Amino acid sequence: MATIKDIAREAGVSQGAVSRILNNDTTLSVSPETRQRVWEAADLLKYHKVKTVTKSEFRMGIVQWYSAEKEMQDNYYLLIRQGVEEFCKKNSISVVRTFRMDTNDLDILKEVDGLICIGKFSKEEANRFVQVSRYMVFLDMAVENHNVTTITIDFEQGVNLAMDHLAKLGHEKIAFLGGREYVGDKELVKDERKEAYISYMKKRNQEFRPLLCEGSFSTSSGYEMMERLLRKRTIPTAVFAASDALALGAMKAIKDHKRSVPEDISVIGFNDTEIGAYTSPALTTVHAPAFDMGQYGANLVYASAIMGITTPLRVKIPCFLVKRDSCKRLKQQKE
């Protein structure tokens, strides 16, 4: 993004003169040609004057990837949004919301002072939203544009926590249940949980291909994938699911096939949704601090706009393991 220094270099005048010209300072004694040269340089470099923002009038824009219906099916993104809105409420910040599929989203967001994009977006969509405000953050998505702030969960660290826990319990035949997600024109979103699982198994020279399943991030998909695994000759002794919804579906399938969790198959989920604590057995899971990520994101955008800070950040939030009753040491292992 162009700066006053860039314009000064292009127009061949001082930075002070550029600032006063762009602010329409009529007391500055320069020729009309110089003023014109500065404005042409600003247009050429696509310079946008930074708007001064005050706390009392701040408006936060929120772009949501998930619809309200999808949020209720898997509340990971619901928690992120609630974190954002809780921060805005406490700081008397007005909120302007729109969804990725809204055709007039840029019109809805044109008056916002800061922007938060929640979820996954195509490269084209991300580039469009970057034009809305220089004070913005993508939550749960690492965009290629290094001039934009992003906050994501440290999925690799979270997966390693889960896999280490299962390995310490003696498990080697660990299945992976994941989901495919698409943005834009069928652009497949890379799942860092899947990549971390594959890397973990490869480092230990453990066969994973027959144990890797992908469907959608839903309870029904978790059920269907687990059923397919149970029909194979090589049945896993443990399952790592990329979401709690998938894990719950897997647990139901195991029960329906007259097997037991964790006596026959251990199960670990991801996200730490509230229902996991009330299943039977209670679900061991990786806590992904989604609500906190929303609060951090809103705080960063708000503080950056008030302070005029445009330096981007790349933030990864660590996870922690919530040990419950759905995992058990293999019977052949000594206590």
GROMACS .gro file of C-alpha atoms in nm:
model
  335
    1MET     CA    1   0.000   0.000   0.000
    2ALA     CA    2   0.140   0.338  -0.108
    3THR     CA    3   0.268   0.586   0.150
    4ILE     CA    4   0.338   0.960   0.151
    5LYS     CA    5   0.707   0.875   0.115
    6ASP     CA    6   0.632   0.682  -0.206
    7ILE     CA    7   0.434   0.974  -0.348
    8ALA     CA    8   0.710   1.221  -0.258
    9ARG     CA    9   0.964   1.008  -0.442
   10GLU     CA   10   0.739   0.974  -0.748
   11ALA     CA   11   0.651   1.345  -0.763
   12GLY     CA   12   0.998   1.472  -0.673
   13VAL     CA   13   0.888   1.686  -0.376
   14SER     CA   14   0.927   1.666   0.002
   15GLN     CA   15   0.710   1.444   0.220
   16GLY     CA   16   0.590   1.749   0.411
   17ALA     CA   17   0.471   1.914   0.090
   18VAL     CA   18   0.290   1.595  -0.015
   19SER     CA   19   0.109   1.576   0.319
   20ARG     CA   20  -0.004   1.937   0.303
   21ILE     CA   21  -0.114   1.909  -0.061
   22LEU     CA   22  -0.316   1.593   0.002
   23ASN     CA   23  -0.480   1.768   0.298
   24ASN     CA   24  -0.571   2.063   0.073
   25ASP     CA   25  -0.358   2.310   0.266
   26THR     CA   26  -0.411   2.633   0.069
   27THR     CA   27  -0.144   2.818   0.271
   28LEU     CA   28   0.130   2.609   0.110
   29SER     CA   29   0.315   2.813  -0.150
   30VAL     CA   30   0.368   2.577  -0.446
   31SER     CA   31   0.282   2.601  -0.813
   32PRO     CA   32  -0.039   2.448  -0.955
   33GLU     CA   33   0.185   2.218  -1.160
   34THR     CA   34   0.344   2.078  -0.842
   35ARG     CA   35   0.004   2.020  -0.683
   36GLN     CA   36  -0.112   1.845  -0.998
   37ARG     CA   37   0.202   1.630  -1.006
   38VAL     CA   38   0.142   1.517  -0.647
   39TRP     CA   39  -0.222   1.427  -0.711
   40GLU     CA   40  -0.127   1.236  -1.025
   41ALA     CA   41   0.139   1.044  -0.832
   42ALA     CA   42  -0.117   0.960  -0.562
   43ASP     CA   43  -0.359   0.831  -0.825
   44LEU     CA   44  -0.085   0.633  -1.000
   45LEU     CA   45   0.020   0.464  -0.676
   46LYS     CA   46  -0.345   0.412  -0.570
   47TYR     CA   47  -0.291   0.602  -0.247
   48HIS     CA   48  -0.580   0.613  -0.003
   49LYS     CA   49  -0.578   0.870   0.272
   50VAL     CA   50  -0.604   0.713   0.616
   51LYS     CA   51  -0.925   0.809   0.786
   52THR     CA   52  -0.895   0.928   1.146
   53VAL     CA   53  -1.104   0.703   1.366
   54THR     CA   54  -1.236   0.783   1.714
   55LYS     CA   55  -1.353   0.536   1.976
   56SER     CA   56  -1.702   0.682   1.998
   57GLU     CA   57  -1.789   0.630   1.631
   58PHE     CA   58  -1.610   0.304   1.550
   59ARG     CA   59  -1.795   0.059   1.322
   60MET     CA   60  -1.674  -0.299   1.292
   61GLY     CA   61  -1.753  -0.496   0.978
   62ILE     CA   62  -1.789  -0.876   1.003
   63VAL     CA   63  -1.788  -1.105   0.700
   64GLN     CA   64  -1.908  -1.456   0.782
   65TRP     CA   65  -1.821  -1.766   0.585
   66TYR     CA   66  -2.076  -1.987   0.760
   67SER     CA   67  -2.450  -1.923   0.752
   68ALA     CA   68  -2.647  -1.917   1.079
   69GLU     CA   69  -2.776  -2.267   1.001
   70LYS     CA   70  -2.424  -2.405   0.953
   71GLU     CA   71  -2.306  -2.235   1.272
   72MET     CA   72  -2.561  -2.434   1.470
   73GLN     CA   73  -2.443  -2.764   1.317
   74ASP     CA   74  -2.079  -2.700   1.411
   75ASN     CA   75  -2.037  -2.410   1.653
   76TYR     CA   76  -1.665  -2.349   1.594
   77TYR     CA   77  -1.736  -2.044   1.377
   78LEU     CA   78  -2.025  -1.944   1.599
   79LEU     CA   79  -1.783  -1.918   1.891
   80ILE     CA   80  -1.542  -1.706   1.686
   81ARG     CA   81  -1.822  -1.466   1.593
   82GLN     CA   82  -1.948  -1.452   1.951
   83GLY     CA   83  -1.597  -1.363   2.065
   84VAL     CA   84  -1.587  -1.074   1.817
   85GLU     CA   85  -1.933  -0.949   1.913
   86GLU     CA   86  -1.865  -0.978   2.287
   87PHE     CA   87  -1.560  -0.752   2.249
   88CYS     CA   88  -1.759  -0.504   2.041
   89LYS     CA   89  -2.042  -0.499   2.295
   90LYS     CA   90  -1.806  -0.432   2.586
   91ASN     CA   91  -1.641  -0.147   2.397
   92SER     CA   92  -1.962   0.008   2.256
   93ILE     CA   93  -1.859  -0.072   1.897
   94SER     CA   94  -2.137  -0.092   1.641
   95VAL     CA   95  -2.133  -0.401   1.419
   96VAL     CA   96  -2.214  -0.433   1.048
   97ARG     CA   97  -2.256  -0.799   0.943
   98THR     CA   98  -2.265  -0.961   0.603
   99PHE     CA   99  -2.227  -1.312   0.462
  100ARG     CA  100  -1.986  -1.433   0.196
  101MET     CA  101  -2.273  -1.509  -0.043
  102ASP     CA  102  -2.426  -1.160  -0.023
  103THR     CA  103  -2.399  -0.998  -0.366
  104ASN     CA  104  -2.389  -0.645  -0.221
  105ASP     CA  105  -2.137  -0.718   0.054
  106LEU     CA  106  -1.898  -0.437  -0.043
  107ASP     CA  107  -2.182  -0.183  -0.037
  108ILE     CA  108  -2.283  -0.304   0.308
  109LEU     CA  109  -1.925  -0.265   0.432
  110LYS     CA  110  -1.831   0.064   0.264
  111GLU     CA  111  -1.866   0.275   0.580
  112VAL     CA  112  -1.688   0.045   0.828
  113ASP     CA  113  -1.371   0.149   1.010
  114GLY     CA  114  -1.235  -0.203   1.054
  115LEU     CA  115  -1.309  -0.545   0.909
  116ILE     CA  116  -1.302  -0.903   1.038
  117CYS     CA  117  -1.337  -1.194   0.796
  118ILE     CA  118  -1.436  -1.517   0.972
  119GLY     CA  119  -1.372  -1.848   0.797
  120LYS     CA  120  -1.239  -1.955   0.459
  121PHE     CA  121  -1.241  -1.741   0.144
  122SER     CA  122  -1.112  -1.781  -0.210
  123LYS     CA  123  -0.815  -1.574  -0.327
  124GLU     CA  124  -1.050  -1.354  -0.528
  125GLU     CA  125  -1.280  -1.297  -0.231
  126ALA     CA  126  -0.988  -1.223   0.001
  127ASN     CA  127  -0.848  -0.966  -0.242
  128ARG     CA  128  -1.187  -0.794  -0.261
  129PHE     CA  129  -1.220  -0.765   0.116
  130VAL     CA  130  -0.867  -0.628   0.150
  131GLN     CA  131  -0.988  -0.319  -0.038
  132VAL     CA  132  -1.253  -0.242   0.226
  133SER     CA  133  -1.021  -0.130   0.506
  134ARG     CA  134  -0.651  -0.128   0.585
  135TYR     CA  135  -0.748  -0.227   0.939
  136MET     CA  136  -0.861  -0.583   0.902
  137VAL     CA  137  -0.794  -0.940   1.008
  138PHE     CA  138  -0.870  -1.285   0.871
  139LEU     CA  139  -0.969  -1.531   1.143
  140ASP     CA  140  -0.905  -1.903   1.081
  141MET     CA  141  -0.742  -1.841   0.745
  142ALA     CA  142  -0.380  -1.770   0.653
  143VAL     CA  143  -0.403  -1.560   0.334
  144GLU     CA  144  -0.116  -1.525   0.088
  145ASN     CA  145  -0.123  -1.145   0.110
  146HIS     CA  146   0.150  -1.065   0.362
  147ASN     CA  147   0.015  -0.713   0.411
  148VAL     CA  148  -0.286  -0.850   0.600
  149THR     CA  149  -0.314  -0.963   0.961
  150THR     CA  150  -0.423  -1.324   1.018
  151ILE     CA  151  -0.502  -1.521   1.333
  152THR     CA  152  -0.525  -1.897   1.311
  153ILE     CA  153  -0.529  -2.198   1.539
  154ASP     CA  154  -0.197  -2.383   1.558
  155PHE     CA  155  -0.345  -2.698   1.405
  156GLU     CA  156  -0.012  -2.879   1.376
  157GLN     CA  157   0.057  -2.835   1.745
  158GLY     CA  158  -0.298  -2.947   1.830
  159VAL     CA  159  -0.279  -3.259   1.616
  160ASN     CA  160   0.058  -3.351   1.764
  161LEU     CA  161  -0.092  -3.326   2.113
  162ALA     CA  162  -0.366  -3.570   2.019
  163MET     CA  163  -0.138  -3.811   1.836
  164ASP     CA  164   0.123  -3.809   2.113
  165HIS     CA  165  -0.148  -3.892   2.365
  166LEU     CA  166  -0.263  -4.191   2.159
  167ALA     CA  167   0.095  -4.304   2.095
  168LYS     CA  168   0.171  -4.300   2.469
  169LEU     CA  169  -0.131  -4.526   2.517
  170GLY     CA  170   0.028  -4.774   2.278
  171HIS     CA  171  -0.175  -4.699   1.965
  172GLU     CA  172  -0.015  -4.724   1.620
  173LYS     CA  173  -0.314  -4.800   1.396
  174ILE     CA  174  -0.463  -4.450   1.428
  175ALA     CA  175  -0.731  -4.350   1.177
  176PHE     CA  176  -0.799  -3.993   1.063
  177LEU     CA  177  -1.149  -3.862   0.995
  178GLY     CA  178  -1.156  -3.527   0.817
  179GLY     CA  179  -1.368  -3.313   0.591
  180ARG     CA  180  -1.320  -3.144   0.257
  181GLU     CA  181  -1.410  -2.776   0.231
  182TYR     CA  182  -1.429  -2.564  -0.083
  183VAL     CA  183  -1.433  -2.193  -0.157
  184GLY     CA  184  -1.493  -1.990  -0.472
  185ASP     CA  185  -1.502  -2.197  -0.789
  186LYS     CA  186  -1.447  -2.539  -0.625
  187GLU     CA  187  -1.114  -2.430  -0.473
  188LEU     CA  188  -1.018  -2.698  -0.218
  189VAL     CA  189  -0.912  -2.559   0.120
  190LYS     CA  190  -0.595  -2.715   0.259
  191ASP     CA  191  -0.660  -2.887   0.592
  192GLU     CA  192  -0.359  -2.846   0.820
  193ARG     CA  193  -0.495  -3.116   1.052
  194LYS     CA  194  -0.478  -3.373   0.774
  195GLU     CA  195  -0.128  -3.262   0.674
  196ALA     CA  196  -0.009  -3.282   1.036
  197TYR     CA  197  -0.158  -3.631   1.075
  198ILE     CA  198   0.016  -3.756   0.760
  199SER     CA  199   0.347  -3.604   0.869
  200TYR     CA  200   0.316  -3.761   1.214
  201MET     CA  201   0.249  -4.109   1.077
  202LYS     CA  202   0.526  -4.085   0.817
  203LYS     CA  203   0.787  -3.986   1.076
  204ARG     CA  204   0.705  -4.305   1.265
  205ASN     CA  205   0.696  -4.523   0.952
  206GLN     CA  206   0.335  -4.616   1.026
  207GLU     CA  207   0.093  -4.704   0.746
  208PHE     CA  208  -0.186  -4.449   0.725
  209ARG     CA  209  -0.337  -4.463   0.376
  210PRO     CA  210  -0.606  -4.725   0.454
  211LEU     CA  211  -0.689  -4.533   0.772
  212LEU     CA  212  -0.731  -4.185   0.621
  213CYS     CA  213  -1.092  -4.088   0.545
  214GLU     CA  214  -1.243  -3.760   0.426
  215GLY     CA  215  -1.603  -3.656   0.396
  216SER     CA  216  -1.767  -3.343   0.533
  217PHE     CA  217  -1.749  -3.182   0.875
  218SER     CA  218  -2.072  -3.331   1.008
  219THR     CA  219  -2.182  -3.597   1.254
  220SER     CA  220  -2.343  -3.805   0.977
  221SER     CA  221  -2.019  -3.801   0.776
  222GLY     CA  222  -1.823  -3.914   1.082
  223TYR     CA  223  -2.066  -4.203   1.120
  224GLU     CA  224  -2.037  -4.307   0.755
  225MET     CA  225  -1.656  -4.292   0.748
  226MET     CA  226  -1.629  -4.494   1.070
  227GLU     CA  227  -1.864  -4.755   0.929
  228ARG     CA  228  -1.641  -4.798   0.626
  229LEU     CA  229  -1.335  -4.842   0.850
  230LEU     CA  230  -1.513  -5.104   1.060
  231ARG     CA  231  -1.587  -5.311   0.750
  232LYS     CA  232  -1.217  -5.328   0.657
  233ARG     CA  233  -0.979  -5.601   0.764
  234THR     CA  234  -0.747  -5.347   0.925
  235ILE     CA  235  -0.959  -5.191   1.196
  236PRO     CA  236  -0.793  -4.902   1.382
  237THR     CA  237  -0.734  -4.917   1.755
  238ALA     CA  238  -0.779  -4.539   1.776
  239VAL     CA  239  -0.941  -4.257   1.580
  240PHE     CA  240  -0.841  -3.894   1.556
  241ALA     CA  241  -1.130  -3.683   1.422
  242ALA     CA  242  -1.072  -3.333   1.287
  243SER     CA  243  -1.383  -3.204   1.467
  244ASP     CA  244  -1.596  -3.307   1.762
  245ALA     CA  245  -1.894  -3.350   1.528
  246LEU     CA  246  -1.700  -3.614   1.333
  247ALA     CA  247  -1.589  -3.781   1.656
  248LEU     CA  248  -1.947  -3.809   1.784
  249GLY     CA  249  -2.058  -3.970   1.459
  250ALA     CA  250  -1.768  -4.216   1.482
  251MET     CA  251  -1.858  -4.309   1.840
  252LYS     CA  252  -2.216  -4.384   1.737
  253ALA     CA  253  -2.098  -4.607   1.452
  254ILE     CA  254  -1.863  -4.798   1.684
  255LYS     CA  255  -2.149  -4.859   1.927
  256ASP     CA  256  -2.386  -4.969   1.649
  257HIS     CA  257  -2.126  -5.225   1.538
  258LYS     CA  258  -2.128  -5.381   1.887
  259ARG     CA  259  -1.791  -5.238   1.979
  260SER     CA  260  -1.701  -5.014   2.267
  261VAL     CA  261  -1.528  -4.680   2.319
  262PRO     CA  262  -1.263  -4.685   2.460
  263GLU     CA  263  -1.230  -5.059   2.533
  264ASP     CA  264  -1.208  -5.152   2.163
  265ILE     CA  265  -1.135  -4.819   1.993
  266SER     CA  266  -1.015  -4.492   2.145
  267VAL     CA  267  -1.150  -4.166   2.001
  268ILE     CA  268  -1.020  -3.808   2.012
  269GLY     CA  269  -1.203  -3.506   1.869
  270PHE     CA  270  -1.101  -3.149   1.790
  271ASN     CA  271  -1.254  -2.811   1.894
  272ASP     CA  272  -1.378  -2.899   2.247
  273THR     CA  273  -1.745  -2.820   2.187
  274GLU     CA  274  -1.967  -2.824   2.496
  275ILE     CA  275  -2.151  -3.146   2.409
  276GLY     CA  276  -1.828  -3.348   2.422
  277ALA     CA  277  -1.824  -3.329   2.802
  278TYR     CA  278  -2.169  -3.491   2.819
  279THR     CA  279  -2.131  -3.785   2.582
  280SER     CA  280  -2.095  -4.140   2.712
  281PRO     CA  281  -1.806  -4.183   2.746
  282ALA     CA  282  -1.704  -3.816   2.771
  283LEU     CA  283  -1.500  -3.718   2.466
  284THR     CA  284  -1.127  -3.653   2.485
  285THR     CA  285  -1.061  -3.360   2.254
  286VAL     CA  286  -0.823  -3.083   2.153
  287HIS     CA  287  -0.937  -2.745   2.282
  288ALA     CA  288  -0.923  -2.486   2.003
  289PRO     CA  289  -0.981  -2.142   2.163
  290ALA     CA  290  -1.227  -2.015   1.901
  291PHE     CA  291  -1.402  -1.761   2.127
  292ASP     CA  292  -1.068  -1.615   2.235
  293MET     CA  293  -0.956  -1.594   1.872
  294GLY     CA  294  -1.261  -1.378   1.800
  295GLN     CA  295  -1.180  -1.150   2.093
  296TYR     CA  296  -0.815  -1.121   1.991
  297GLY     CA  297  -0.916  -1.041   1.633
  298ALA     CA  298  -1.157  -0.767   1.729
  299ASN     CA  299  -0.906  -0.621   1.973
  300LEU     CA  300  -0.632  -0.612   1.709
  301VAL     CA  301  -0.849  -0.440   1.448
  302TYR     CA  302  -0.986  -0.187   1.695
  303ALA     CA  303  -0.650  -0.099   1.851
  304SER     CA  304  -0.477  -0.079   1.512
  305ALA     CA  305  -0.738   0.162   1.376
  306ILE     CA  306  -0.736   0.388   1.683
  307MET     CA  307  -0.354   0.393   1.695
  308GLY     CA  308  -0.306   0.409   1.318
  309ILE     CA  309  -0.093   0.092   1.314
  310THR     CA  310  -0.079  -0.082   0.976
  311THR     CA  311   0.202  -0.332   1.033
  312PRO     CA  312   0.049  -0.678   0.974
  313LEU     CA  313   0.076  -0.970   1.216
  314ARG     CA  314   0.079  -1.347   1.170
  315VAL     CA  315  -0.061  -1.504   1.487
  316LYS     CA  316  -0.103  -1.873   1.573
  317ILE     CA  317  -0.294  -1.960   1.889
  318PRO     CA  318  -0.183  -2.279   2.067
  319CYS     CA  319  -0.424  -2.557   2.166
  320PHE     CA  320  -0.435  -2.785   2.468
  321LEU     CA  321  -0.557  -3.140   2.522
  322VAL     CA  322  -0.872  -3.207   2.726
  323LYS     CA  323  -0.840  -3.562   2.861
  324ARG     CA  324  -1.167  -3.740   2.933
  325ASP     CA  325  -1.287  -4.100   2.909
  326SER     CA  326  -1.287  -4.187   2.537
  327CYS     CA  327  -0.924  -4.299   2.524
  328LYS     CA  328  -0.761  -4.600   2.688
  329ARG     CA  329  -0.429  -4.779   2.689
  330LEU     CA  330  -0.416  -5.085   2.464
  331LYS     CA  331  -0.482  -5.405   2.656
  332GLN     CA  332  -0.152  -5.563   2.553
  333GLN     CA  333   0.038  -5.265   2.695
  334LYS     CA  334   0.163  -5.279   3.052
  335GLU     CA  335   0.027  -5.019   3.289
   0.00000   0.00000   0.00000
